[in-house]
Short mmCIF file of C-alpha atoms and ligand atoms in Angstrom, two decimals:
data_model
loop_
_atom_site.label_atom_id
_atom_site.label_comp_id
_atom_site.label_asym_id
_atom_site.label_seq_id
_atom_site.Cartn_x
_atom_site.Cartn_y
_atom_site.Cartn_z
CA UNK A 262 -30.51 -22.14 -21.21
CA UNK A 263 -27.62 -23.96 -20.81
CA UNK A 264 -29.44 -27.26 -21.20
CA UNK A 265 -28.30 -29.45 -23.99
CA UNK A 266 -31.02 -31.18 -26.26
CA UNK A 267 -31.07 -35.06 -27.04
CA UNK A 268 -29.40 -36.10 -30.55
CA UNK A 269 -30.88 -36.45 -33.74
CA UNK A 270 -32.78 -39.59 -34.72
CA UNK A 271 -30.60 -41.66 -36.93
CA UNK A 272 -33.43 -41.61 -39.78
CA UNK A 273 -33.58 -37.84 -39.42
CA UNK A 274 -32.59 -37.37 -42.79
CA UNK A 275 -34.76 -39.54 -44.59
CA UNK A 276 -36.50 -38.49 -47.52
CA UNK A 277 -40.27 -38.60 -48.10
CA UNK A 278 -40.99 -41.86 -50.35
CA UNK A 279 -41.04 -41.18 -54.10
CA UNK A 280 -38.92 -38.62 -54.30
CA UNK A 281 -36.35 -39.13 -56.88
CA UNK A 282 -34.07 -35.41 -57.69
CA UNK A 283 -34.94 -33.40 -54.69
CA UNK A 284 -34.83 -29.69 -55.58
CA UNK A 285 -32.47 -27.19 -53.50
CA UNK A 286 -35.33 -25.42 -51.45
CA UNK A 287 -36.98 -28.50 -50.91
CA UNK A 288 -33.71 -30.25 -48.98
CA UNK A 289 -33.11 -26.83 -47.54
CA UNK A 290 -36.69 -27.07 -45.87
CA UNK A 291 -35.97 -30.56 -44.35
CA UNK A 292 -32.69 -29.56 -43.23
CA UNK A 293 -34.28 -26.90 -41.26
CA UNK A 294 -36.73 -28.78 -40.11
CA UNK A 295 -34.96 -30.97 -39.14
CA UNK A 296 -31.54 -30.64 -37.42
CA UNK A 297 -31.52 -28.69 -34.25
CA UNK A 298 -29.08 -26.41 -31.69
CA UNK A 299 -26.55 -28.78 -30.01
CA UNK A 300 -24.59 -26.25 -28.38
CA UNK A 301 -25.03 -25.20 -24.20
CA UNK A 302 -24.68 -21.92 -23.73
CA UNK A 303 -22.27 -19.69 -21.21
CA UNK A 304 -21.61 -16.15 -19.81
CA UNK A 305 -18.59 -14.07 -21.67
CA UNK A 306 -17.35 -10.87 -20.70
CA UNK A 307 -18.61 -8.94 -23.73
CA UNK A 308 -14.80 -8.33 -25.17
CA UNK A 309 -14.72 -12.37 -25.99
CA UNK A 310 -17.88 -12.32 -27.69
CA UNK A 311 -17.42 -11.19 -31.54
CA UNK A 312 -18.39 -13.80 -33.61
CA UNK A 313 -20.31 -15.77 -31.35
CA UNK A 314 -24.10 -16.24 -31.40
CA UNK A 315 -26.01 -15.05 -28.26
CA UNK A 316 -28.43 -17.38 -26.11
CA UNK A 317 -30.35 -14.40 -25.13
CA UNK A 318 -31.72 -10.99 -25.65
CA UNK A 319 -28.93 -8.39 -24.28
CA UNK A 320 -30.96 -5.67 -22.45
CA UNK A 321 -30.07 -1.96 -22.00
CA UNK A 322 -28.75 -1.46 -18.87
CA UNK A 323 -29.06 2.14 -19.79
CA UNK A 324 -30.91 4.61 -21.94
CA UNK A 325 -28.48 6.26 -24.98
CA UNK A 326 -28.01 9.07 -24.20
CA UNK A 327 -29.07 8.53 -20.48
CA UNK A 328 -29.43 12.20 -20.02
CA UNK A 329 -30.56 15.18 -23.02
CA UNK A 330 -27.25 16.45 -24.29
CA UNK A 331 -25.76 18.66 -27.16
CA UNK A 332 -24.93 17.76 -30.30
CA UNK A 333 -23.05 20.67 -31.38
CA UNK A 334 -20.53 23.22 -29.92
CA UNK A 335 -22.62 25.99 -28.94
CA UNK A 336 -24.93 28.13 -26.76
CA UNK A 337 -27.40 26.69 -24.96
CA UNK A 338 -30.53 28.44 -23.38
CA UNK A 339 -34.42 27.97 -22.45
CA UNK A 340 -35.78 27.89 -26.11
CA UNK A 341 -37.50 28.43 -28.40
CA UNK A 342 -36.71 31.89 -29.85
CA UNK A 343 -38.49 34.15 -32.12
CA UNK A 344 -37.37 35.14 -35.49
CA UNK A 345 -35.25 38.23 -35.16
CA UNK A 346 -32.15 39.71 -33.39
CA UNK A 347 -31.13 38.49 -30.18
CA UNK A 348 -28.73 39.16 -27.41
CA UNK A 349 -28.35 37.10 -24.01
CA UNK A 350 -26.35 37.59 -21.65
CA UNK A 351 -23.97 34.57 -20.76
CA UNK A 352 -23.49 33.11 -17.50
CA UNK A 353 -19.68 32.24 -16.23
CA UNK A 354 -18.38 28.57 -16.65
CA UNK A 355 -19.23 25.80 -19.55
CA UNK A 356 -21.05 22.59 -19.46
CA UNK A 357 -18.46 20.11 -21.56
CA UNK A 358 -18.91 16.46 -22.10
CA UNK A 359 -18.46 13.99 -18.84
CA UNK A 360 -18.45 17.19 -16.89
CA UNK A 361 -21.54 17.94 -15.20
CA UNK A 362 -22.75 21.98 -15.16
CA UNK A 363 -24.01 22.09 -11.33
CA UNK A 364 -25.59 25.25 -11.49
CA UNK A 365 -28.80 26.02 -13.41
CA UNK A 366 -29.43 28.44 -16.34
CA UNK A 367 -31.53 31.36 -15.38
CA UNK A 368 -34.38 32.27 -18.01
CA UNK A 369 -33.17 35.34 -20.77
CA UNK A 370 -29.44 33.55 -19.88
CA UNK A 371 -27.41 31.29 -22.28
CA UNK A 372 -24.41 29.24 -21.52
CA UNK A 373 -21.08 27.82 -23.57
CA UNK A 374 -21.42 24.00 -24.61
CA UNK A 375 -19.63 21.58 -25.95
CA UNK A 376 -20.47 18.72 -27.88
CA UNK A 377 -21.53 15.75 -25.48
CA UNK A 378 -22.43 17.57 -22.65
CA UNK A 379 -25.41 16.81 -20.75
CA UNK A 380 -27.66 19.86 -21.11
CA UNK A 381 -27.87 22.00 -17.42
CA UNK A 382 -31.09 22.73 -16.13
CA UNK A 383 -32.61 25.44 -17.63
CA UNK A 384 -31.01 24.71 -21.33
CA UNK A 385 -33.39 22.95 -23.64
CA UNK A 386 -32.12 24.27 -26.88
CA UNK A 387 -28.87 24.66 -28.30
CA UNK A 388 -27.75 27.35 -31.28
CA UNK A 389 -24.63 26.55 -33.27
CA UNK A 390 -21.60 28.88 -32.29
CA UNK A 391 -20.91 29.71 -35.74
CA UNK A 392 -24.64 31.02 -35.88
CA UNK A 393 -23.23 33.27 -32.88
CA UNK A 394 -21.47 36.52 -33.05
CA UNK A 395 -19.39 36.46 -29.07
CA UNK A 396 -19.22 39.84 -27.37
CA UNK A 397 -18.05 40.34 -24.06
CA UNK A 398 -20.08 38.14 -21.73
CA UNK A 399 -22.86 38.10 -24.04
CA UNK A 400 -24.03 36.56 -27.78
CA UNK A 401 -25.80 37.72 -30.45
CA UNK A 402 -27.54 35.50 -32.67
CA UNK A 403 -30.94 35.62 -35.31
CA UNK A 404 -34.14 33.80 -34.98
CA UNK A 405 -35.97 31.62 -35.35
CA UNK A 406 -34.79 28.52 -33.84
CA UNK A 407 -37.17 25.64 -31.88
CA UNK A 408 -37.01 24.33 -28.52
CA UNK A 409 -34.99 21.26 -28.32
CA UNK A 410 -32.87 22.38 -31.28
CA UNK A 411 -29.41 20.94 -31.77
CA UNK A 412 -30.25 18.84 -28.93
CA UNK A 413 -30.52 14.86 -28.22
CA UNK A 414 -33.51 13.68 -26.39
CA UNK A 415 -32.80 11.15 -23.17
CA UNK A 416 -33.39 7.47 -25.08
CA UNK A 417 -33.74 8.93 -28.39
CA UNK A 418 -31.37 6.06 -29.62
CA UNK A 419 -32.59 3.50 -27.18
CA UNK A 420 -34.16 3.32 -23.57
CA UNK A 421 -32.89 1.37 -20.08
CA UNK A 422 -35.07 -1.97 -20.00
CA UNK A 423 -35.05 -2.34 -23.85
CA UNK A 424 -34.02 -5.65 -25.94
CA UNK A 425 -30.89 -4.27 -28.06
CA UNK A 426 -29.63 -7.41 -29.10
CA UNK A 427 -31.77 -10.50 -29.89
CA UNK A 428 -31.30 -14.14 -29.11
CA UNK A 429 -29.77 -16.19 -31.75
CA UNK A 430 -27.49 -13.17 -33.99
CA UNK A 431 -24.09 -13.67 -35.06
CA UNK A 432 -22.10 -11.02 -32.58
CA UNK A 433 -20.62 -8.20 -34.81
CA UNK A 434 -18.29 -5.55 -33.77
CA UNK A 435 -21.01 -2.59 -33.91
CA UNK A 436 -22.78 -5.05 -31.84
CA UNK A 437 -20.24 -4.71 -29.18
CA UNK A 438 -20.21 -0.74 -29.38
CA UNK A 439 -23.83 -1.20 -28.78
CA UNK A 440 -24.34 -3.45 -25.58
CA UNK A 441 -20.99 -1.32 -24.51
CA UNK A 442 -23.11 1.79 -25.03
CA UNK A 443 -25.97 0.28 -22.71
CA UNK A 444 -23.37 -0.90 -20.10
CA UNK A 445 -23.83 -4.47 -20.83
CA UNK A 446 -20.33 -6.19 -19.99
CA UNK A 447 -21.17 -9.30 -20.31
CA UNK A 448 -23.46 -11.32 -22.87
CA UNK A 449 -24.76 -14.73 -22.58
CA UNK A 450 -23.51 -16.95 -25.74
CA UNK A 451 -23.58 -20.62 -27.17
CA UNK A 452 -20.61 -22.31 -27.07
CA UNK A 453 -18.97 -22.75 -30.52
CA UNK A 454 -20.37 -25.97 -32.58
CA UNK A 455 -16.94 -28.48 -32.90
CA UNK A 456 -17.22 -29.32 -36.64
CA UNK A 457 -14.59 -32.19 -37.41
CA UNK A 458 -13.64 -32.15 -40.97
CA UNK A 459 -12.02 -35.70 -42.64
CA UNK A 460 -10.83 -36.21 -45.82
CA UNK A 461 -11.30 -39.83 -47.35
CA UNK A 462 -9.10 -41.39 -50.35
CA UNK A 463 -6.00 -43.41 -51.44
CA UNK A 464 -5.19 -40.67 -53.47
CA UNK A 465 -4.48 -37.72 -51.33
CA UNK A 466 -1.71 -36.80 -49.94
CA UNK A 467 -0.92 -34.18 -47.46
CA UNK A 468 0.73 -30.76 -49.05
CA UNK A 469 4.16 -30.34 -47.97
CA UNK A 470 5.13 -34.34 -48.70
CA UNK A 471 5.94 -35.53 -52.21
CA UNK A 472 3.21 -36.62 -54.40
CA UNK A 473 3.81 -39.67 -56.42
CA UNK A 474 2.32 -39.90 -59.70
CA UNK A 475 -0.94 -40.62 -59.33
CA UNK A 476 -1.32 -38.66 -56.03
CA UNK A 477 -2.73 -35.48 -55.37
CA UNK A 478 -2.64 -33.32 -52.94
CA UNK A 479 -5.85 -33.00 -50.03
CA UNK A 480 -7.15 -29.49 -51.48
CA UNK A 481 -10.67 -29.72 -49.38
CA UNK A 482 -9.32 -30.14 -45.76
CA UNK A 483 -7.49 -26.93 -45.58
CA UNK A 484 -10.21 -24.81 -47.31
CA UNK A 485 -13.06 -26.54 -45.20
CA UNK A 486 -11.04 -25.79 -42.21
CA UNK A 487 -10.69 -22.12 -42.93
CA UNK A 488 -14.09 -21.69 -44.02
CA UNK A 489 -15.25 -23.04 -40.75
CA UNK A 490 -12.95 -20.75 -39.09
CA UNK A 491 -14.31 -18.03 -40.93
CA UNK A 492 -17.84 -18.79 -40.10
CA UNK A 493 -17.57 -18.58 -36.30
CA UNK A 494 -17.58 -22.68 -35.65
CA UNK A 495 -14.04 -24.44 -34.25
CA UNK A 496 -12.94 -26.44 -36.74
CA UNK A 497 -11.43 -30.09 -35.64
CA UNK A 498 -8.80 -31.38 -37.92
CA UNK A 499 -9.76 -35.52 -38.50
CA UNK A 500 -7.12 -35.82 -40.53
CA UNK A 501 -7.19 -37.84 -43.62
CA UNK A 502 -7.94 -41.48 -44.29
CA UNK A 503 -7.76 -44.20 -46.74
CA UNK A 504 -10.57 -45.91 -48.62
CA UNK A 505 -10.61 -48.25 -45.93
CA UNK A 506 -13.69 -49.20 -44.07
CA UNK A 507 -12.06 -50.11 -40.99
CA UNK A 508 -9.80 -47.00 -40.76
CA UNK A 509 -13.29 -45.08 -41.34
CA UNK A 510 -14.93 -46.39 -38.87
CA UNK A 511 -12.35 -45.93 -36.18
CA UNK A 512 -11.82 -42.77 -37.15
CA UNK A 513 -15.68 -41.88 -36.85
CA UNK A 514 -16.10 -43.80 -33.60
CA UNK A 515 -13.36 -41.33 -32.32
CA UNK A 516 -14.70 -38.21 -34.02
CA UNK A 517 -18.00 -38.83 -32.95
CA UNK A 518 -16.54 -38.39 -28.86
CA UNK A 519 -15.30 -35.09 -29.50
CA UNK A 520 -17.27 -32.94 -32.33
CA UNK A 521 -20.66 -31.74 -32.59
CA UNK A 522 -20.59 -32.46 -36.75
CA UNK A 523 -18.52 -33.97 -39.04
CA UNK A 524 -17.85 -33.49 -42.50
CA UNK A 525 -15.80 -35.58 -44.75
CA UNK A 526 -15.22 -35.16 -48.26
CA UNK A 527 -14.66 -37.79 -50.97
CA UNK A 528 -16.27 -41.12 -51.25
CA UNK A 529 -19.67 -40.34 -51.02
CA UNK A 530 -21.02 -41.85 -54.43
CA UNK A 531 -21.80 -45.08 -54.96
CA UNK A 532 -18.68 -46.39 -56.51
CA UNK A 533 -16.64 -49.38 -55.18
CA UNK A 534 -14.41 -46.84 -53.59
CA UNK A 535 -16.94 -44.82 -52.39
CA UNK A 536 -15.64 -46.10 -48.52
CA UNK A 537 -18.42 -43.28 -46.37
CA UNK A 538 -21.22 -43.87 -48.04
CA UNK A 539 -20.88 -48.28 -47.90
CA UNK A 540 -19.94 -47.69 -44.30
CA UNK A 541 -22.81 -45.23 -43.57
CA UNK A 542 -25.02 -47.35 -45.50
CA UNK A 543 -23.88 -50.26 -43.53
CA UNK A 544 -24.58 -49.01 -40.50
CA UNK A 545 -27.91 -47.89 -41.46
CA UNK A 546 -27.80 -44.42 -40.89
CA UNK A 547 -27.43 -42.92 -44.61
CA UNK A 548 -29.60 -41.37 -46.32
CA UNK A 549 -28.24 -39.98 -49.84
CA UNK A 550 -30.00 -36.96 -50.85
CA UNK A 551 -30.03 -36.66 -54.76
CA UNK A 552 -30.13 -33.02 -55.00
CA UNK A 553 -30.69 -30.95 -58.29
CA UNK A 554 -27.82 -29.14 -58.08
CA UNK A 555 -24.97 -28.71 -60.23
CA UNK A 556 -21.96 -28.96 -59.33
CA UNK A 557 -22.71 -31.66 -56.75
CA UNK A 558 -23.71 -35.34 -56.50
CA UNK A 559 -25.51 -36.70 -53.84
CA UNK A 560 -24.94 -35.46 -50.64
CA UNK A 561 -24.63 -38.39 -47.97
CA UNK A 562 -26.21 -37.46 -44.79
CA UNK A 563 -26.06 -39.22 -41.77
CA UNK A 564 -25.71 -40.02 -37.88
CA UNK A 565 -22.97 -41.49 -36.80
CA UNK A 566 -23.47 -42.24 -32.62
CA UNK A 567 -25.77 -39.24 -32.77
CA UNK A 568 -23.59 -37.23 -34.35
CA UNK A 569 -24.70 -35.78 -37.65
CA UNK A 570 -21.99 -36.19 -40.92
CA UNK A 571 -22.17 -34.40 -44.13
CA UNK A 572 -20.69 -36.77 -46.75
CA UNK A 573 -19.77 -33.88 -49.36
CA UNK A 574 -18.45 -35.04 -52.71
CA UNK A 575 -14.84 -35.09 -53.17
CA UNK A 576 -14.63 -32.35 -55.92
CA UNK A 577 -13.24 -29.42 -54.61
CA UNK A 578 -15.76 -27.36 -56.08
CA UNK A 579 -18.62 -29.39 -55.84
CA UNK A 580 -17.25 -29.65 -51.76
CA UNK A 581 -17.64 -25.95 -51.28
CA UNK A 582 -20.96 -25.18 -52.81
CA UNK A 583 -22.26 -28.28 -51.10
CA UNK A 584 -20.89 -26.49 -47.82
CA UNK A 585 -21.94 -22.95 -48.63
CA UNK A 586 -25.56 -23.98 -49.98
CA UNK A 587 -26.10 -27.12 -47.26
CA UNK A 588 -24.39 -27.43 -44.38
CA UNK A 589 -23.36 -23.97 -43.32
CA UNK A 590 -27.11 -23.09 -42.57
CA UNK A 591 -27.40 -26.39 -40.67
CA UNK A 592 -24.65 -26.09 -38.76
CA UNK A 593 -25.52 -22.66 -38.58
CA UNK A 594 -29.11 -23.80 -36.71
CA UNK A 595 -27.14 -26.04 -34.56
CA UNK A 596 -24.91 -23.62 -33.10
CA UNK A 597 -27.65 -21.76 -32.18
CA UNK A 598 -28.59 -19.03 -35.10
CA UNK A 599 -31.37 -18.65 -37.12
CA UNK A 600 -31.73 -20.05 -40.25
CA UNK A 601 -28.72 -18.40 -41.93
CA UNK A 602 -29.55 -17.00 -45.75
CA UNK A 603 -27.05 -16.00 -47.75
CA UNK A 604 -27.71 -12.11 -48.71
CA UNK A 605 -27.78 -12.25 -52.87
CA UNK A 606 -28.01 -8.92 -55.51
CA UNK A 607 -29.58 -8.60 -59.02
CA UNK A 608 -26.43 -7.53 -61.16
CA UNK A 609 -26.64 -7.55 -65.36
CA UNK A 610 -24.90 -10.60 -66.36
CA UNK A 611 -21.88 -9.50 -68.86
CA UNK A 612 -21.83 -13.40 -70.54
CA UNK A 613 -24.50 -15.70 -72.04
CA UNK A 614 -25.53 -18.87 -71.22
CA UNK A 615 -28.66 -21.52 -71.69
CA UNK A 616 -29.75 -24.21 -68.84
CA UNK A 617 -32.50 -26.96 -68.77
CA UNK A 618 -34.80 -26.96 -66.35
CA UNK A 619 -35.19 -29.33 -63.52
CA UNK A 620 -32.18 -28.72 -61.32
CA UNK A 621 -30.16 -25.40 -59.91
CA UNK A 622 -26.80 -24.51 -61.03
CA UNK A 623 -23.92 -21.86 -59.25
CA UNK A 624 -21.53 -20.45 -61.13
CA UNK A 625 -18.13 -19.14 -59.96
CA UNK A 626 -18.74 -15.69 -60.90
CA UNK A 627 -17.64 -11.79 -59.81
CA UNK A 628 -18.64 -8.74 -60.49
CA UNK A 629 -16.48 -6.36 -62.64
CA UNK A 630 -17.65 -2.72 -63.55
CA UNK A 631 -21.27 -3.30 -62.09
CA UNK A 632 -21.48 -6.41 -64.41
CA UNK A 633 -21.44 -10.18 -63.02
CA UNK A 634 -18.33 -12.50 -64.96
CA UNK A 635 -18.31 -16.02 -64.77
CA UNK A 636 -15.19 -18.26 -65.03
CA UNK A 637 -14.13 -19.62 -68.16
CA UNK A 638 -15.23 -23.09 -67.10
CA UNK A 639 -17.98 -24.62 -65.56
CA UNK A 640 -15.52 -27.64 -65.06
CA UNK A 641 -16.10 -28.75 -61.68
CA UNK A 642 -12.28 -30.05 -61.37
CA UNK A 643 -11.20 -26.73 -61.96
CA UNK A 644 -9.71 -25.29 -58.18
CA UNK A 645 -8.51 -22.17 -59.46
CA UNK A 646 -11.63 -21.21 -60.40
CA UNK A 647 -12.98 -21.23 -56.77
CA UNK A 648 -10.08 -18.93 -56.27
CA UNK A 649 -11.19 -16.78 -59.46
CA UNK A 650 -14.16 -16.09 -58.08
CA UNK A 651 -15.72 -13.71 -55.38
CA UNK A 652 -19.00 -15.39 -55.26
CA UNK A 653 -21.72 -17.33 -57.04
CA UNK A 654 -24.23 -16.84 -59.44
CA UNK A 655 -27.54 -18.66 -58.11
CA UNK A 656 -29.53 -19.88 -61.49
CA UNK A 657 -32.97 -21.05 -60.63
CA UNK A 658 -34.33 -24.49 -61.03
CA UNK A 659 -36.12 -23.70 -64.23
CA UNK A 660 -34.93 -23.45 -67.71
CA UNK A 661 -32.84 -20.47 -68.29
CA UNK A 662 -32.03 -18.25 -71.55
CA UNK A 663 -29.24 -15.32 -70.63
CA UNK A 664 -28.21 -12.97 -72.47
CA UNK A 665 -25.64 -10.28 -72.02
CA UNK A 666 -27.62 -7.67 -69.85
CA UNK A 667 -29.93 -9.82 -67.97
CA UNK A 668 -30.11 -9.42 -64.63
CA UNK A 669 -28.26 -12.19 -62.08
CA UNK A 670 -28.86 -13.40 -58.55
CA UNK A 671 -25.01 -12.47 -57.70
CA UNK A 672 -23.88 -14.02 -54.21
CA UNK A 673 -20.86 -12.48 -52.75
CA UNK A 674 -18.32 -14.66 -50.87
CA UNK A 675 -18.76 -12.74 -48.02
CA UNK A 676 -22.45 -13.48 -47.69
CA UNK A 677 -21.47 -16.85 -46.62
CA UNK A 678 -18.65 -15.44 -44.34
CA UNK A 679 -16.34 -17.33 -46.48
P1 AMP B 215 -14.71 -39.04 -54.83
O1 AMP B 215 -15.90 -38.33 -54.33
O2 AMP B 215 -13.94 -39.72 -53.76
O3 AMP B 215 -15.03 -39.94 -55.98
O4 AMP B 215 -13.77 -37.90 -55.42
C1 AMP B 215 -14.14 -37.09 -56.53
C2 AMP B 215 -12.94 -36.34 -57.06
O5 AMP B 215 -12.46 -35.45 -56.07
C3 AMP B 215 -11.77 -37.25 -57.38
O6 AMP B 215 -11.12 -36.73 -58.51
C4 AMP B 215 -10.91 -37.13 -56.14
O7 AMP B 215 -9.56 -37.41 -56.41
C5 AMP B 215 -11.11 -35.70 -55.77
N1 AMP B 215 -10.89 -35.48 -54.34
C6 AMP B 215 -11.38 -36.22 -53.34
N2 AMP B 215 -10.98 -35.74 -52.15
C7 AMP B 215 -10.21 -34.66 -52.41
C8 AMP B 215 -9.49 -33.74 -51.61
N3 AMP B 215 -9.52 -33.84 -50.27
N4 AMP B 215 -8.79 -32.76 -52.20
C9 AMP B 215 -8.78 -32.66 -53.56
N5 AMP B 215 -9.46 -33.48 -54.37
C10 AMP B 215 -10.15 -34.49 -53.82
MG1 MG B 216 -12.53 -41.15 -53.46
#
């Protein structure tokens, strides 16, 4: 379990011959195929765990409830009972929750109980006190009720010696209520995948200095450092570099040490600036997967010293789908989960809109009043769009008429933990 597999082949990536526009579920395929978990695993105490994925099955330590209890406040007795007027005597004392009844219930007898409680010998069926008229010492109540009424059966919810987690999900907090609830205190869990993120480009300069004309400011390494965040993995802050092949390669040489994955952004065409993908290319390791996908150009994968890197484009927008749609489910799969897919919804689309076929598209898009909006622009420069938005709308690889009404594939943010 804690054994750490060998790294990827450097040609990992590589495309099968003659493929020119690779479609979306195509390069997700390969992708899965192809990268694998990276991460060793270790023990937590199970308070540390949220968020992290676990290396093996947690198993009940206990059966919930371990013992029949009471779900109500009531009576409990040696059921069942006929239809019709009844009257039992009640014996002194109470059974209440974490306090054990010692004695046991004789037959014709009932006894007070409180929600919780484990039931005493004797009690197999419970009636509801406001069902119950209290004399002195005694109830009456009406029939019928059945045996075991009111009542929780030992393991009903789940039994000692049972799988109530399984290997490979995403800790939640109702997961932690659970393994609490079968006395499991502590969980065994992958480490977190290092993901290095590095922005690339003369142009960018760091928020908080002055931009000269002609500068702008690196938009992609904060967001792709929170998003990481937000999906479970510890993000490693590269920094930024120049279009400078040197600097790059230094800067991967160095990365490549201390992170699991890197992604840097910019500089991934095949411009005369376009710094990763020449040095990537260079040092024979890229592969540049023409995806039909809009936005997005192609996305430069490769392994640098082992170490996979996800060239995304340099367009904010184009970065984050690339991210959302590409490499969160691989670097999901290498820290350890399954295949991660995002959870989607069929919502009527409130705006129109025609596509070609031959390639996928997302939209920024939310959903007001039941209906999905998309932003005014499909301009893939456009950051305050991303912002806009609450999700994307997936439109299939095929051509596409919509009108006003038509139902959507609406993905929230949140299905991507972003
Ligand atoms: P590139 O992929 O380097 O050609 O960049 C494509 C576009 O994205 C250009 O307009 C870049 O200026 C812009 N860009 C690249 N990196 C960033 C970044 N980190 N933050 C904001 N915009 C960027
Ligand atoms: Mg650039």
């Amino acid at each position: 379990m804690t054994l750490t597999p060998p790294p990827l082949r450097n040609d990992c990536f590589s495309l099968p011959a003659g493929v020119d526009w690779t479609p979306v579920d195509e390069a997700l395929a390969l992708l899965r195929d192809r990268v694998r978990r990276v991460v060793p695993s270790e023990s937590l105490p199970l308070t540390k765990a949220l968020g992290r994925v676990l290396a093996a099955d947690v198993i009940a330590k206990r059966s919930n409830p371990a013992l029949p209890n009471t779900a109500v406040d009531g009576y409990g007795f040696a059921g069942a009972v006929a239809e019709g007027a009844h009257v039992l005597p009640l014996v002194p004392g109470r059974a209440a929750a974490g306090l054990a009844y010692e004695g046991a219930v004789p037959a014709g007898q009932a006894i007070r109980i409180l929600t919780g409680a484990a039931l005493p010998a004797g009690v197999d069926t419970v009636i509801l006190e406001e069902d119950v008229t209290l004399g002195s010492g005694e109830i009456a109540f009406r029939g019928p009720l059945k045996q075991g009424a009111n009542t929780r059966r030992a393991g009903e919810d789940f039994s000692r010696g049972a799988a109530v987690l399984t290997a490979r999900r995403v800790v939640t907090p109702a997961d932690l209520a659970l393994a609490a609830a079968a006395g499991v205190s502590e969980v065994e869990v992958y480490k977190p995948l290092r993901v290095g993120v590095l922005s690339t480009g003369d142009e960018l300069c760091e928020v908080g200095e002055v931009a000269a004309p002609g500068q702008i400011y690196d938009a992609n390494r904060p967001m792709l450092l929170a998003l990481l965040r937000q999906m479970g993995f510890l993000p490693v802050d590269l920094g930024r570099v120049s279009d400078d092949r040197a600097a790059l390669r230094a800067r991967l040489n160095a990365a490549a040490t201390e992170v699991d994955v890197i992604l840097t952004s910019g500089g991934a065409s095949a411009g005369d600036e376009d710094h990763v993908s020449a040095l990537l290319r260079e040092s024979g390791a890229l592969q540049e997967w023409r995806i039909a996908l809009k936005p997005g150009r192609p996305l430069a994968l490769a392994v640098w010293n082992g170490v996979p890197v996800f060239g995304l484009p340099g367009n904010p927008v184009a970065a984050l789908v690339c991210t959302l749609i590409f490499a969160r489910p691989a670097m999901g799969q290498m820290a350890g989960t399954n295949w991660l897919q995002p959870q989607g919804f069929e919502l009527p689309a409130d705006f129109a809109k025609r596509k070609k076929t031959g390639r996928r598209e997302y939209l920024r898009a939310r959903v007001r009043d039941g209906q999905v909006e998309v932003f005014k622009s499909e301009g893939s420069g456009r950051i305050s769009g991303l912002s806009w938005a609450e999700g994307l709308v997936e439109l299939g690889d095929g051509a596409l008429a919509i009108h006003p009404g038509d139902p959507v594939r609406f993905i929230p943010y949140d299905s991507f933990r972003l």
